[in-house]
Amino acid sequence: MRTPFIAGNWKMHKTVGEAEALIAELRPAFGAGGRRVLVAPPFTALERAVAATKGSAIEVGAQNMAAERSGAHTGEVSVLMLKDLGVEVVILGHSERRAIYGETDATVNTKVRLALEEGLEVILCIGETLDERDAGRAEDVVRAQVTAGLDGVGAAELTRVTLAYEPVWAIGTGRTATPDDANAIHRMIRATIADRYGAEAAEQLIIQYGGSVKPGNVAALMAQPDIDGALVGGASLTADTFIPIVNFDV
Ligand code: PGA
């Protein structure tokens, strides 16, 4: 059985005070529900978010990290700095990092390996653009991103990887993949993992869906056999929308 895993990607939103206020609202809503819940605030709010979630069911993750451990990399934040704050999970390869900041599969893979080497858990994002989908290439693109992103990652390390399938055309657009379409890609991802790591590893892998997940569509997505969680952007920014997503009815 795979434990449902819902993560909120706050992107470039929330000051430290706003982050603490939202966590205070979220804390009482999540308990022994057999679900994992994580928030990923911006770097500046991570330290206080870790403190604010202590003793709660809420985990804290980062949205990105540098591809190197340290050095002359002005403006970057390293894996060692995240660990220093008590952060145990990092989102890597988000489509905004790829599209706006030029991260390639190779960059993403370097970061994935570094994070895993340093003992973090990784949420690795993959997903096709609208052009790629319209050209009938969605499966090929996603398969290639999975393979390249996990290059050099061993079976033991894979247990600390969650994959997040986020069709780029569904992110922040209000346009969600249909549960069936999303599940078809998830199924293909699981088969790709089975080929490479074996059936058991594939069976255990958590694959989140992301892209305009809302209280009104989460249950239908989660009802799909290969959708194990959600990576939520816009709707993770308020308690009113994030709580019902995490506590969706089965
Ligand atoms: P969205 O973002 O829920 O606002 O579409 C999802 C994401 O980018 O992770």
PDB file of C-alpha atoms and ligand atoms in Angstrom:
ATOM      1  CA  MET A   1       0.000   0.000   0.000  1.00  0.00           C
ATOM      2  CA  ARG A   2       1.265   3.440  -0.938  1.00  0.00           C
ATOM      3  CA  THR A   3       0.618   6.222   1.567  1.00  0.00           C
ATOM      4  CA  PRO A   4      -0.953   9.250  -0.147  1.00  0.00           C
ATOM      5  CA  PHE A   5       1.482  12.158  -0.201  1.00  0.00           C
ATOM      6  CA  ILE A   6       0.236  15.721  -0.704  1.00  0.00           C
ATOM      7  CA  ALA A   7       2.782  18.513  -1.059  1.00  0.00           C
ATOM      8  CA  GLY A   8       2.185  22.255  -1.278  1.00  0.00           C
ATOM      9  CA  ASN A   9       4.612  24.201  -3.438  1.00  0.00           C
ATOM     10  CA  TRP A  10       4.341  27.806  -2.301  1.00  0.00           C
ATOM     11  CA  LYS A  11       6.634  29.062  -5.092  1.00  0.00           C
ATOM     12  CA  MET A  12       7.640  32.727  -4.612  1.00  0.00           C
ATOM     13  CA  HIS A  13       4.873  33.497  -2.145  1.00  0.00           C
ATOM     14  CA  LYS A  14       4.787  34.302   1.566  1.00  0.00           C
ATOM     15  CA  THR A  15       6.988  36.274   3.875  1.00  0.00           C
ATOM     16  CA  VAL A  16       8.190  34.588   7.056  1.00  0.00           C
ATOM     17  CA  GLY A  17       5.235  35.946   9.004  1.00  0.00           C
ATOM     18  CA  GLU A  18       2.757  34.802   6.364  1.00  0.00           C
ATOM     19  CA  ALA A  19       4.341  31.367   6.299  1.00  0.00           C
ATOM     20  CA  GLU A  20       4.040  31.003  10.057  1.00  0.00           C
ATOM     21  CA  ALA A  21       0.443  32.183   9.970  1.00  0.00           C
ATOM     22  CA  LEU A  22      -0.535  29.620   7.331  1.00  0.00           C
ATOM     23  CA  ILE A  23       1.246  26.802   9.169  1.00  0.00           C
ATOM     24  CA  ALA A  24      -0.601  27.774  12.357  1.00  0.00           C
ATOM     25  CA  GLU A  25      -3.884  27.373  10.449  1.00  0.00           C
ATOM     26  CA  LEU A  26      -2.845  24.069   8.900  1.00  0.00           C
ATOM     27  CA  ARG A  27      -1.424  22.398  12.018  1.00  0.00           C
ATOM     28  CA  PRO A  28      -4.673  21.343  13.691  1.00  0.00           C
ATOM     29  CA  ALA A  29      -6.131  19.991  10.443  1.00  0.00           C
ATOM     30  CA  PHE A  30      -3.737  17.119   9.900  1.00  0.00           C
ATOM     31  CA  GLY A  31      -3.190  14.230  12.227  1.00  0.00           C
ATOM     32  CA  ALA A  32      -3.179  10.498  12.113  1.00  0.00           C
ATOM     33  CA  GLY A  33      -4.853  10.319   8.735  1.00  0.00           C
ATOM     34  CA  GLY A  34      -2.408   7.925   7.140  1.00  0.00           C
ATOM     35  CA  ARG A  35      -1.360  10.661   4.745  1.00  0.00           C
ATOM     36  CA  ARG A  36       1.892  12.525   4.278  1.00  0.00           C
ATOM     37  CA  VAL A  37       1.639  16.282   4.051  1.00  0.00           C
ATOM     38  CA  LEU A  38       4.434  18.650   3.186  1.00  0.00           C
ATOM     39  CA  VAL A  39       4.753  22.384   2.611  1.00  0.00           C
ATOM     40  CA  ALA A  40       7.551  23.906   0.548  1.00  0.00           C
ATOM     41  CA  PRO A  41       7.973  27.578   1.465  1.00  0.00           C
ATOM     42  CA  PRO A  42      10.581  29.847  -0.141  1.00  0.00           C
ATOM     43  CA  PHE A  43      14.145  29.577   1.214  1.00  0.00           C
ATOM     44  CA  THR A  44      13.752  32.624   3.461  1.00  0.00           C
ATOM     45  CA  ALA A  45      10.898  31.057   5.409  1.00  0.00           C
ATOM     46  CA  LEU A  46      12.334  27.541   5.734  1.00  0.00           C
ATOM     47  CA  GLU A  47      13.973  27.906   9.118  1.00  0.00           C
ATOM     48  CA  ARG A  48      10.898  29.318  10.807  1.00  0.00           C
ATOM     49  CA  ALA A  49       8.653  26.871   8.961  1.00  0.00           C
ATOM     50  CA  VAL A  50      10.663  23.974  10.372  1.00  0.00           C
ATOM     51  CA  ALA A  51      10.223  25.448  13.852  1.00  0.00           C
ATOM     52  CA  ALA A  52       6.515  26.149  13.307  1.00  0.00           C
ATOM     53  CA  THR A  53       5.788  22.574  12.202  1.00  0.00           C
ATOM     54  CA  LYS A  54       7.653  20.865  15.078  1.00  0.00           C
ATOM     55  CA  GLY A  55       5.480  18.255  16.741  1.00  0.00           C
ATOM     56  CA  SER A  56       2.917  18.362  13.922  1.00  0.00           C
ATOM     57  CA  ALA A  57       2.234  16.023  10.993  1.00  0.00           C
ATOM     58  CA  ILE A  58       3.457  18.661   8.536  1.00  0.00           C
ATOM     59  CA  GLU A  59       6.822  18.193   6.856  1.00  0.00           C
ATOM     60  CA  VAL A  60       8.859  20.996   5.320  1.00  0.00           C
ATOM     61  CA  GLY A  61      10.616  20.840   1.983  1.00  0.00           C
ATOM     62  CA  ALA A  62      12.636  23.222  -0.172  1.00  0.00           C
ATOM     63  CA  GLN A  63      11.689  24.143  -3.738  1.00  0.00           C
ATOM     64  CA  ASN A  64      15.162  23.893  -5.237  1.00  0.00           C
ATOM     65  CA  MET A  65      18.855  23.766  -4.348  1.00  0.00           C
ATOM     66  CA  ALA A  66      22.195  24.348  -6.044  1.00  0.00           C
ATOM     67  CA  ALA A  67      23.907  21.663  -8.094  1.00  0.00           C
ATOM     68  CA  GLU A  68      27.099  22.019  -6.018  1.00  0.00           C
ATOM     69  CA  ARG A  69      27.799  21.537  -2.323  1.00  0.00           C
ATOM     70  CA  SER A  70      29.497  24.927  -1.870  1.00  0.00           C
ATOM     71  CA  GLY A  71      31.659  27.429  -3.672  1.00  0.00           C
ATOM     72  CA  ALA A  72      31.519  30.577  -5.764  1.00  0.00           C
ATOM     73  CA  HIS A  73      27.845  30.436  -6.741  1.00  0.00           C
ATOM     74  CA  THR A  74      26.384  33.819  -5.961  1.00  0.00           C
ATOM     75  CA  GLY A  75      22.744  33.686  -4.996  1.00  0.00           C
ATOM     76  CA  GLU A  76      22.507  29.911  -4.692  1.00  0.00           C
ATOM     77  CA  VAL A  77      21.513  27.775  -1.700  1.00  0.00           C
ATOM     78  CA  SER A  78      23.241  24.461  -1.111  1.00  0.00           C
ATOM     79  CA  VAL A  79      22.063  21.103   0.111  1.00  0.00           C
ATOM     80  CA  LEU A  80      24.251  21.492   3.197  1.00  0.00           C
ATOM     81  CA  MET A  81      22.435  24.707   4.080  1.00  0.00           C
ATOM     82  CA  LEU A  82      19.074  22.985   3.735  1.00  0.00           C
ATOM     83  CA  LYS A  83      20.198  20.142   5.988  1.00  0.00           C
ATOM     84  CA  ASP A  84      21.485  22.673   8.471  1.00  0.00           C
ATOM     85  CA  LEU A  85      17.930  24.017   8.792  1.00  0.00           C
ATOM     86  CA  GLY A  86      16.464  20.556   9.342  1.00  0.00           C
ATOM     87  CA  VAL A  87      14.940  20.344   5.861  1.00  0.00           C
ATOM     88  CA  GLU A  88      14.690  16.724   4.727  1.00  0.00           C
ATOM     89  CA  VAL A  89      12.919  16.979   1.369  1.00  0.00           C
ATOM     90  CA  VAL A  90      13.670  18.992  -1.765  1.00  0.00           C
ATOM     91  CA  ILE A  91      11.608  19.526  -4.916  1.00  0.00           C
ATOM     92  CA  LEU A  92      13.834  19.327  -7.998  1.00  0.00           C
ATOM     93  CA  GLY A  93      13.281  19.865 -11.708  1.00  0.00           C
ATOM     94  CA  HIS A  94      10.060  21.847 -11.417  1.00  0.00           C
ATOM     95  CA  SER A  95       8.972  22.986 -14.880  1.00  0.00           C
ATOM     96  CA  GLU A  96       9.433  26.622 -13.855  1.00  0.00           C
ATOM     97  CA  ARG A  97      13.064  25.857 -13.008  1.00  0.00           C
ATOM     98  CA  ARG A  98      13.432  24.166 -16.380  1.00  0.00           C
ATOM     99  CA  ALA A  99      11.578  26.767 -18.474  1.00  0.00           C
ATOM    100  CA  ILE A 100      12.536  30.034 -16.760  1.00  0.00           C
ATOM    101  CA  TYR A 101      15.957  29.202 -15.323  1.00  0.00           C
ATOM    102  CA  GLY A 102      17.244  26.890 -18.033  1.00  0.00           C
ATOM    103  CA  GLU A 103      17.651  23.734 -15.970  1.00  0.00           C
ATOM    104  CA  THR A 104      18.296  20.756 -18.223  1.00  0.00           C
ATOM    105  CA  ASP A 105      17.791  17.091 -17.481  1.00  0.00           C
ATOM    106  CA  ALA A 106      21.532  16.949 -16.772  1.00  0.00           C
ATOM    107  CA  THR A 107      21.363  19.782 -14.219  1.00  0.00           C
ATOM    108  CA  VAL A 108      18.345  18.203 -12.595  1.00  0.00           C
ATOM    109  CA  ASN A 109      20.098  14.829 -12.444  1.00  0.00           C
ATOM    110  CA  THR A 110      23.171  16.370 -10.798  1.00  0.00           C
ATOM    111  CA  LYS A 111      20.936  17.920  -8.158  1.00  0.00           C
ATOM    112  CA  VAL A 112      18.975  14.705  -7.627  1.00  0.00           C
ATOM    113  CA  ARG A 113      22.152  12.712  -7.056  1.00  0.00           C
ATOM    114  CA  LEU A 114      23.615  15.326  -4.750  1.00  0.00           C
ATOM    115  CA  ALA A 115      20.451  15.537  -2.652  1.00  0.00           C
ATOM    116  CA  LEU A 116      20.265  11.755  -2.360  1.00  0.00           C
ATOM    117  CA  GLU A 117      23.967  11.462  -1.515  1.00  0.00           C
ATOM    118  CA  GLU A 118      23.392  13.951   1.275  1.00  0.00           C
ATOM    119  CA  GLY A 119      20.499  11.930   2.638  1.00  0.00           C
ATOM    120  CA  LEU A 120      17.586  14.106   1.550  1.00  0.00           C
ATOM    121  CA  GLU A 121      14.366  12.919  -0.009  1.00  0.00           C
ATOM    122  CA  VAL A 122      13.623  14.230  -3.492  1.00  0.00           C
ATOM    123  CA  ILE A 123      10.409  15.133  -5.279  1.00  0.00           C
ATOM    124  CA  LEU A 124      11.467  14.986  -8.920  1.00  0.00           C
ATOM    125  CA  CYS A 125       9.135  16.857 -11.289  1.00  0.00           C
ATOM    126  CA  ILE A 126       8.580  15.817 -14.875  1.00  0.00           C
ATOM    127  CA  GLY A 127       5.972  16.757 -17.459  1.00  0.00           C
ATOM    128  CA  GLU A 128       5.405  17.637 -21.083  1.00  0.00           C
ATOM    129  CA  THR A 129       4.535  21.012 -22.619  1.00  0.00           C
ATOM    130  CA  LEU A 130       1.365  21.604 -24.634  1.00  0.00           C
ATOM    131  CA  ASP A 131       3.288  21.488 -27.916  1.00  0.00           C
ATOM    132  CA  GLU A 132       4.793  18.163 -26.932  1.00  0.00           C
ATOM    133  CA  ARG A 133       1.387  16.777 -25.982  1.00  0.00           C
ATOM    134  CA  ASP A 134      -0.247  18.053 -29.186  1.00  0.00           C
ATOM    135  CA  ALA A 135       2.545  16.419 -31.180  1.00  0.00           C
ATOM    136  CA  GLY A 136       1.715  13.098 -29.506  1.00  0.00           C
ATOM    137  CA  ARG A 137       5.033  13.049 -27.690  1.00  0.00           C
ATOM    138  CA  ALA A 138       3.890  13.294 -24.057  1.00  0.00           C
ATOM    139  CA  GLU A 139       4.863   9.746 -23.114  1.00  0.00           C
ATOM    140  CA  ASP A 140       8.249   9.902 -24.833  1.00  0.00           C
ATOM    141  CA  VAL A 141       9.128  13.235 -23.232  1.00  0.00           C
ATOM    142  CA  VAL A 142       8.136  12.140 -19.749  1.00  0.00           C
ATOM    143  CA  ARG A 143       9.864   8.774 -20.085  1.00  0.00           C
ATOM    144  CA  ALA A 144      13.059  10.521 -21.165  1.00  0.00           C
ATOM    145  CA  GLN A 145      12.854  12.967 -18.243  1.00  0.00           C
ATOM    146  CA  VAL A 146      12.393  10.123 -15.777  1.00  0.00           C
ATOM    147  CA  THR A 147      15.296   8.157 -17.216  1.00  0.00           C
ATOM    148  CA  ALA A 148      17.641  11.149 -17.393  1.00  0.00           C
ATOM    149  CA  GLY A 149      16.598  12.547 -14.018  1.00  0.00           C
ATOM    150  CA  LEU A 150      17.305   9.239 -12.292  1.00  0.00           C
ATOM    151  CA  ASP A 151      20.521   8.435 -14.155  1.00  0.00           C
ATOM    152  CA  GLY A 152      22.970   6.912 -11.681  1.00  0.00           C
ATOM    153  CA  VAL A 153      20.359   6.579  -8.935  1.00  0.00           C
ATOM    154  CA  GLY A 154      20.450   3.132  -7.367  1.00  0.00           C
ATOM    155  CA  ALA A 155      17.554   1.031  -6.115  1.00  0.00           C
ATOM    156  CA  ALA A 156      18.266   1.828  -2.467  1.00  0.00           C
ATOM    157  CA  GLU A 157      18.237   5.558  -3.179  1.00  0.00           C
ATOM    158  CA  LEU A 158      15.049   5.310  -5.194  1.00  0.00           C
ATOM    159  CA  THR A 159      13.159   4.664  -1.951  1.00  0.00           C
ATOM    160  CA  ARG A 160      13.817   8.344  -1.157  1.00  0.00           C
ATOM    161  CA  VAL A 161      12.424   9.580  -4.480  1.00  0.00           C
ATOM    162  CA  THR A 162       8.878  10.706  -5.225  1.00  0.00           C
ATOM    163  CA  LEU A 163       8.028  11.520  -8.829  1.00  0.00           C
ATOM    164  CA  ALA A 164       5.658  14.379  -9.582  1.00  0.00           C
ATOM    165  CA  TYR A 165       4.014  14.291 -12.990  1.00  0.00           C
ATOM    166  CA  GLU A 166       3.043  17.838 -13.837  1.00  0.00           C
ATOM    167  CA  PRO A 167       1.885  18.494 -17.400  1.00  0.00           C
ATOM    168  CA  VAL A 168       3.211  22.006 -18.000  1.00  0.00           C
ATOM    169  CA  TRP A 169      -0.031  23.082 -19.696  1.00  0.00           C
ATOM    170  CA  ALA A 170      -1.966  22.305 -16.516  1.00  0.00           C
ATOM    171  CA  ILE A 171       0.199  24.313 -14.117  1.00  0.00           C
ATOM    172  CA  GLY A 172      -1.482  27.472 -12.899  1.00  0.00           C
ATOM    173  CA  THR A 173      -3.874  27.426 -15.843  1.00  0.00           C
ATOM    174  CA  GLY A 174      -6.953  25.990 -14.194  1.00  0.00           C
ATOM    175  CA  ARG A 175      -6.783  23.259 -16.808  1.00  0.00           C
ATOM    176  CA  THR A 176      -6.304  19.843 -15.222  1.00  0.00           C
ATOM    177  CA  ALA A 177      -5.477  16.657 -17.058  1.00  0.00           C
ATOM    178  CA  THR A 178      -8.446  14.323 -16.915  1.00  0.00           C
ATOM    179  CA  PRO A 179      -7.945  11.644 -14.264  1.00  0.00           C
ATOM    180  CA  ASP A 180      -7.740   9.016 -17.014  1.00  0.00           C
ATOM    181  CA  ASP A 181      -5.150  10.929 -19.045  1.00  0.00           C
ATOM    182  CA  ALA A 182      -3.067  11.620 -15.961  1.00  0.00           C
ATOM    183  CA  ASN A 183      -3.274   8.011 -14.882  1.00  0.00           C
ATOM    184  CA  ALA A 184      -2.124   6.804 -18.297  1.00  0.00           C
ATOM    185  CA  ILE A 185       1.099   8.758 -17.877  1.00  0.00           C
ATOM    186  CA  HIS A 186       1.485   7.605 -14.280  1.00  0.00           C
ATOM    187  CA  ARG A 187       1.082   4.010 -15.422  1.00  0.00           C
ATOM    188  CA  MET A 188       3.758   4.510 -18.060  1.00  0.00           C
ATOM    189  CA  ILE A 189       6.086   6.061 -15.461  1.00  0.00           C
ATOM    190  CA  ARG A 190       5.577   3.088 -13.146  1.00  0.00           C
ATOM    191  CA  ALA A 191       6.310   0.692 -16.008  1.00  0.00           C
ATOM    192  CA  THR A 192       9.496   2.629 -16.798  1.00  0.00           C
ATOM    193  CA  ILE A 193      10.572   2.279 -13.172  1.00  0.00           C
ATOM    194  CA  ALA A 194       9.671  -1.434 -13.197  1.00  0.00           C
ATOM    195  CA  ASP A 195      11.878  -2.012 -16.245  1.00  0.00           C
ATOM    196  CA  ARG A 196      14.805  -0.382 -14.581  1.00  0.00           C
ATOM    197  CA  TYR A 197      14.419  -1.198 -10.882  1.00  0.00           C
ATOM    198  CA  GLY A 198      12.046  -4.158 -10.799  1.00  0.00           C
ATOM    199  CA  ALA A 199       8.374  -4.629 -10.039  1.00  0.00           C
ATOM    200  CA  GLU A 200       8.629  -4.175  -6.284  1.00  0.00           C
ATOM    201  CA  ALA A 201      10.393  -0.824  -6.490  1.00  0.00           C
ATOM    202  CA  ALA A 202       7.806   0.336  -9.021  1.00  0.00           C
ATOM    203  CA  GLU A 203       4.969  -0.839  -6.800  1.00  0.00           C
ATOM    204  CA  GLN A 204       6.309   1.208  -3.882  1.00  0.00           C
ATOM    205  CA  LEU A 205       7.065   4.381  -5.811  1.00  0.00           C
ATOM    206  CA  ILE A 206       4.889   7.388  -4.978  1.00  0.00           C
ATOM    207  CA  ILE A 207       3.853   9.293  -8.094  1.00  0.00           C
ATOM    208  CA  GLN A 208       2.169  12.637  -7.460  1.00  0.00           C
ATOM    209  CA  TYR A 209       0.061  14.495 -10.000  1.00  0.00           C
ATOM    210  CA  GLY A 210       0.422  18.276 -10.231  1.00  0.00           C
ATOM    211  CA  GLY A 211      -1.283  20.974 -12.243  1.00  0.00           C
ATOM    212  CA  SER A 212      -4.354  22.886 -11.028  1.00  0.00           C
ATOM    213  CA  VAL A 213      -5.193  20.405  -8.280  1.00  0.00           C
ATOM    214  CA  LYS A 214      -8.107  21.810  -6.278  1.00  0.00           C
ATOM    215  CA  PRO A 215     -10.509  20.654  -3.568  1.00  0.00           C
ATOM    216  CA  GLY A 216     -13.031  19.833  -6.299  1.00  0.00           C
ATOM    217  CA  ASN A 217     -10.847  17.553  -8.409  1.00  0.00           C
ATOM    218  CA  VAL A 218      -8.448  15.923  -5.952  1.00  0.00           C
ATOM    219  CA  ALA A 219     -10.673  12.946  -5.070  1.00  0.00           C
ATOM    220  CA  ALA A 220     -11.200  11.942  -8.703  1.00  0.00           C
ATOM    221  CA  LEU A 221      -7.476  12.159  -9.370  1.00  0.00           C
ATOM    222  CA  MET A 222      -6.577  10.219  -6.228  1.00  0.00           C
ATOM    223  CA  ALA A 223      -9.117   7.529  -7.089  1.00  0.00           C
ATOM    224  CA  GLN A 224      -6.940   6.527 -10.032  1.00  0.00           C
ATOM    225  CA  PRO A 225      -4.829   3.440  -9.316  1.00  0.00           C
ATOM    226  CA  ASP A 226      -1.476   4.998 -10.199  1.00  0.00           C
ATOM    227  CA  ILE A 227      -1.993   8.483  -8.746  1.00  0.00           C
ATOM    228  CA  ASP A 228      -0.597   8.436  -5.216  1.00  0.00           C
ATOM    229  CA  GLY A 229      -0.503  12.074  -4.268  1.00  0.00           C
ATOM    230  CA  ALA A 230      -0.532  15.650  -5.436  1.00  0.00           C
ATOM    231  CA  LEU A 231       1.891  18.505  -5.846  1.00  0.00           C
ATOM    232  CA  VAL A 232      -0.232  21.591  -5.345  1.00  0.00           C
ATOM    233  CA  GLY A 233       0.716  25.144  -6.265  1.00  0.00           C
ATOM    234  CA  GLY A 234      -1.928  27.886  -6.113  1.00  0.00           C
ATOM    235  CA  ALA A 235      -4.373  25.946  -3.953  1.00  0.00           C
ATOM    236  CA  SER A 236      -1.681  25.293  -1.324  1.00  0.00           C
ATOM    237  CA  LEU A 237      -1.485  28.984  -0.444  1.00  0.00           C
ATOM    238  CA  THR A 238      -4.581  29.142   1.745  1.00  0.00           C
ATOM    239  CA  ALA A 239      -5.827  26.849   4.497  1.00  0.00           C
ATOM    240  CA  ASP A 240      -9.322  26.965   2.966  1.00  0.00           C
ATOM    241  CA  THR A 241      -8.137  25.238  -0.165  1.00  0.00           C
ATOM    242  CA  PHE A 242      -5.166  23.165   1.042  1.00  0.00           C
ATOM    243  CA  ILE A 243      -6.866  21.467   4.009  1.00  0.00           C
ATOM    244  CA  PRO A 244      -9.680  19.893   1.938  1.00  0.00           C
ATOM    245  CA  ILE A 245      -7.150  18.765  -0.653  1.00  0.00           C
ATOM    246  CA  VAL A 246      -5.058  16.919   1.932  1.00  0.00           C
ATOM    247  CA  ASN A 247      -8.147  15.597   3.704  1.00  0.00           C
ATOM    248  CA  PHE A 248      -9.901  14.518   0.500  1.00  0.00           C
ATOM    249  CA  ASP A 249     -12.629  11.889   0.870  1.00  0.00           C
ATOM    250  CA  VAL A 250     -11.823   8.460  -0.427  1.00  0.00           C
TER     251      VAL A 250
HETATM  252  P1  PGA B   1      -0.716  24.748  -9.646  1.00  0.00           P
HETATM  253  O1  PGA B   1       0.860  24.465  -9.582  1.00  0.00           O
HETATM  254  O2  PGA B   1      -1.357  23.830  -8.643  1.00  0.00           O
HETATM  255  O3  PGA B   1      -0.854  26.197  -9.278  1.00  0.00           O
HETATM  256  O4  PGA B   1      -1.159  24.455 -11.025  1.00  0.00           O
HETATM  257  C1  PGA B   1       1.360  23.162  -9.461  1.00  0.00           C
HETATM  258  C2  PGA B   1       2.872  23.197  -9.428  1.00  0.00           C
HETATM  259  O5  PGA B   1       3.480  23.986 -10.173  1.00  0.00           O
HETATM  260  O6  PGA B   1       3.499  22.445  -8.652  1.00  0.00           O
END
